[in-house]
Amino acid sequence: MTSVEKTGNRRLSPEELEAFGAEMEAIRQRIVADLGEEDSAYIYDIVKKQRAFELAGRALFYLPVIGWVPAVACLSISKILDNMEIGHNVMHGQYDWMGDPDLNSRMFDWDTMAPAENWKYGHNYMHHTFTNIVGKDRDVGYGILRMDEDQKWHPYYLGNPLYAFLLMTFFEWGVAMHDLEVDELVAGRRTWAENKEIGARIWRKVKKQTLKDYVLFPLLTGPLAPLTFAGNFTANIIRNIWTFNIIFCGHFPAGVASFSQEECEDETQGHWYYRQLLGSANITGSRTFHIMSGNLSHQIEHHLFPDLPARRYPEIAEEVREICERYGLAYNTGPLRKQLFGVFKKICKYALPDRKSEAAAAAEPTPVLEGVAA
Amino acid sequence: MALDLGGRILRSRTVAALASPHGIDRYLTQINPMLAAHEVRARITDIHPEVSAPGAPRVATVTLQPTSTWRGHRAGQHVSVGIDTGEGRRTTRVFTVSNTESKPGEPLTITVRAHEDEHATPYSISKFLTERATVGTLVHLSQAEGDFVLPDRVPEHIVLISGGSGITPVMSMLRSLQRRTHRGKVTFLHWAPSADRQIFADELDEIRRQGHGVDLHIMHTSDGAPYLSPALLEKLVPGFREVPTWACGPASLIEAAQAAYAGTESLRVEYFKPPRTAGVAGGEMEFARTGKSVANDGATILDQAEAAGLTPESGCRMGICFSCVTNKSSGRVRNVLTGETSELPDEQIRICVSTPEGDCSVDL
Ligand SMILES: Cc1cc2nc3c(=O)[nH]c(=O)nc-3n(C[C@H](O)[C@H](O)[C@H](O)COP(=O)(O)OP(=O)(O)OC[C@H]3O[C@@H](n4cnc5c(N)ncnc54)[C@H](O)[C@@H]3O)c2cc1C
Ligand code: FES
């Protein structure tokens, strides 16, 4: 496990944790009290832009040859905005306070294969509650990759880089299938019956998405149908690659800590904040970059305050940084290429068996994954 | 014709498939909020003050021109009205449609009394509509809902009872009966605090003058008029328990009517607020997500949560709109409208009409 110590961070005393938690809570209260016109105007504006890009994308496919690249670009932007700054954030309930059913976490569905309902459980509940608790947070490696040394090595993991590449390319399918917990099914810890409803939802959504992107819109462009088909496919892949990279940079670059289940038993609010902070990493970039990443480039702030509107994260970040400095905690941030390199290294490193001696391994606490399996 | 065809195309399955998952209305509204294929929106075309006596809460009738998606209403039904009241927030409340039965796409009116109490919120919809709304303001509507309506075949003799702003559904009924040229007899009993606070005063005078089978009794209690009692009902409507009756008004009036009709099938009632006959106090009410808990005081879970400083989503606050639906992880709750109890774990409940009975935990 990449324990807190291994990331070069210190453990806080119970008193420090409490004070740390209180400071975070104060930020939260202040922002909640301040939510208003600007936040709603912002998200309405993003929605407007997303719809405009989408329409432009769909329309440009009618322009033979020269229209194709701009069409794919517009559609990719539309899907990225839809999935990240709008979908992901709305489904977190960041805009529920506005009282607009169109931006309500219970009603919203996004333009990807993953049905909102399934995703909200796996992501909002499992991942955000159990962030980076190995054996509980199913986003650690997505049940496909080995991203932590506590996941026991197996020759299967030699394919880590290949799986990562495939997961990246078909990320929306990965996210959709994620909730079926196929790995758990294979291991016999989950039954088909438990998956029935989840599977039915995926099937319904996949049918709709496929019909729209791969049948109807291509057909509407008549003789250009094959090009439109290819364009829609490309836009979906571009979106997949982008979202995969942003998300993996948020949790798996160097210096991100993971936690054992024992560490998190009867967790205090202070420790919860502490774990969220150390389990996430930010990416630096321009304003446009932040918007295109749904402000998940501020993964730290997102994990501290998952239901505050993401446009507030940059402003919150300054304060969080200052607090981290005072408590002597690292604030993991860096440009995209640095964070990506860290992720890439991890994917390759964990493809291979651990190099450290058996003795050292024995000295570590029992691997948690096995504890769960037992 | 052309318009109709457009509407049919917009509502077609092909368009739905193309606009999935957001739906075609999410695109149309970007062009013009008054363009819609399924949802209903409206613009205010007129605001007519009904009561503006000094010291009295203002009452106004607001006329709305809906999108063509409005399917019309039956007299007595209500509609959800959502308004952007500023600070980026939309608030939704339920109001009775007060005009004569409307057909698809026809204008509707709501008659709103400014809500004044110690709890009044900054986002009060009734205050917004009576004080700040202007012609042209956009409102978000539902379709008409509710089964507090007259049957298609209206009985020979009916009784309408209302109090205060509860006059709105019965007024819609009365107006519709007049348009349908109902030949039977209508006894209409209305209670209001005083003459200068009387909603629809001119129209009621007109009805009284014309007669036309409407036996109208208006009781202004500050002038010493009697309150509703079995004796009064018996005097005005002999054998009233046998006469189909529709009653709407404050809880005290409804309770008096229910007592008078002694459980007979003739009485149908409509509430604007959940009955105050609160649940049982005792046990602990836990708000699991925020980690707060309070001693259960028997009020609805919504009220208890708000009293504890939480701000759960709510709309109608009367079990109609489902915006307050919350997961209850454990405990028994009673539905204040039906009296039914349920204690299934992990149940989705409407917290505005649920009171806890003993320990209870919800995801708030
Ligand atoms: C079927 C039906 C028909 C109706 N028809 C009519 C009609 O024809 N005419 C009419 O005038 N009214 C009608 N009403 C009542 C109407 O829906 C509103 O309840 C009323 O207008 C008050 O709403 P408001 O937004 O102005 O008040 P608000 O002051 O915003 O809210 C009303 C109450 O909600 C509580 N509340 C809301 N938010 C909070 C919070 N965050 N914290 C604590 N407490 C809170 C307060 O106790 C307050 O008293 C009808 C209601 C129903 C259910
Ligand atoms: S607030 Fe409308 S159902 Fe509870």
mmCIF file of C-alpha atoms in Angstrom, chain A residues 35-37 40 44 47-48 51 54 82 96-102 104 106 108-111 208-209 211-212 216-217 220, chain B residues 13-14 17-22 26-27 29-31 39 41 84 86-92 289 313 322-325 348:
data_model
loop_
_atom_site.group_PDB
_atom_site.id
_atom_site.type_symbol
_atom_site.label_atom_id
_atom_site.label_comp_id
_atom_site.label_asym_id
_atom_site.label_seq_id
_atom_site.Cartn_x
_atom_site.Cartn_y
_atom_site.Cartn_z
ATOM 1 C CA LEU A 35 -24.137 30.037 -3.779
ATOM 2 C CA GLY A 36 -26.284 32.060 -6.125
ATOM 3 C CA GLU A 37 -26.761 33.863 -9.388
ATOM 4 C CA SER A 40 -26.362 29.272 -11.916
ATOM 5 C CA TYR A 44 -26.509 27.578 -17.800
ATOM 6 C CA VAL A 47 -25.049 23.964 -21.026
ATOM 7 C CA LYS A 48 -25.802 26.448 -23.789
ATOM 8 C CA ARG A 51 -25.782 22.225 -26.910
ATOM 9 C CA GLU A 54 -23.445 19.392 -30.315
ATOM 10 C CA ASP A 82 -21.656 16.977 -21.302
ATOM 11 C CA ASP A 96 -29.526 20.595 -6.779
ATOM 12 C CA TRP A 97 -29.934 23.778 -4.750
ATOM 13 C CA MET A 98 -31.030 25.583 -7.928
ATOM 14 C CA GLY A 99 -34.316 23.682 -7.965
ATOM 15 C CA ASP A 100 -34.137 23.185 -11.746
ATOM 16 C CA PRO A 101 -35.149 19.627 -12.660
ATOM 17 C CA ASP A 102 -32.903 19.770 -15.748
ATOM 18 C CA ASN A 104 -30.979 17.866 -10.735
ATOM 19 C CA ARG A 106 -31.915 12.623 -9.530
ATOM 20 C CA PHE A 108 -29.967 14.000 -15.125
ATOM 21 C CA ASP A 109 -28.522 11.455 -17.521
ATOM 22 C CA TRP A 110 -25.404 11.980 -19.594
ATOM 23 C CA ASP A 111 -24.348 11.327 -23.146
ATOM 24 C CA LYS A 208 -30.287 4.255 -26.976
ATOM 25 C CA GLN A 209 -26.748 5.554 -27.345
ATOM 26 C CA LEU A 211 -29.181 3.880 -32.019
ATOM 27 C CA LYS A 212 -28.496 7.596 -31.898
ATOM 28 C CA LEU A 216 -29.988 7.431 -36.779
ATOM 29 C CA PHE A 217 -27.561 10.329 -37.129
ATOM 30 C CA LEU A 220 -29.838 11.195 -41.591
ATOM 31 C CA ARG B 13 -40.075 8.488 -31.299
ATOM 32 C CA THR B 14 -37.416 9.302 -33.848
ATOM 33 C CA ALA B 17 -34.165 8.848 -29.998
ATOM 34 C CA LEU B 18 -32.095 11.587 -31.625
ATOM 35 C CA ALA B 19 -32.335 13.875 -28.602
ATOM 36 C CA SER B 20 -31.592 11.113 -26.085
ATOM 37 C CA PRO B 21 -30.654 11.228 -23.231
ATOM 38 C CA HIS B 22 -31.616 14.854 -22.652
ATOM 39 C CA ARG B 26 -33.637 20.651 -23.547
ATOM 40 C CA TYR B 27 -32.743 21.861 -27.040
ATOM 41 C CA THR B 29 -35.687 25.800 -24.646
ATOM 42 C CA GLN B 30 -32.288 27.099 -25.776
ATOM 43 C CA ILE B 31 -34.033 28.665 -28.742
ATOM 44 C CA GLU B 39 -43.016 20.230 -20.860
ATOM 45 C CA ARG B 41 -44.150 26.615 -19.481
ATOM 46 C CA ASP B 84 -36.833 31.686 -10.782
ATOM 47 C CA GLY B 86 -33.439 35.260 -7.997
ATOM 48 C CA GLU B 87 -30.088 34.151 -6.592
ATOM 49 C CA GLY B 88 -30.074 31.392 -9.173
ATOM 50 C CA ARG B 89 -32.827 29.472 -7.462
ATOM 51 C CA ARG B 90 -36.111 28.138 -8.735
ATOM 52 C CA THR B 91 -38.859 27.480 -6.239
ATOM 53 C CA THR B 92 -41.898 25.382 -7.008
ATOM 54 C CA ARG B 289 -25.622 12.210 5.866
ATOM 55 C CA GLU B 313 -35.245 19.953 -1.408
ATOM 56 C CA PHE B 322 -42.083 14.217 -5.233
ATOM 57 C CA SER B 323 -39.178 16.674 -5.063
ATOM 58 C CA CYS B 324 -38.560 15.886 -1.389
ATOM 59 C CA VAL B 325 -38.194 12.122 -1.898
ATOM 60 C CA GLN B 348 -38.025 6.179 -0.648
#
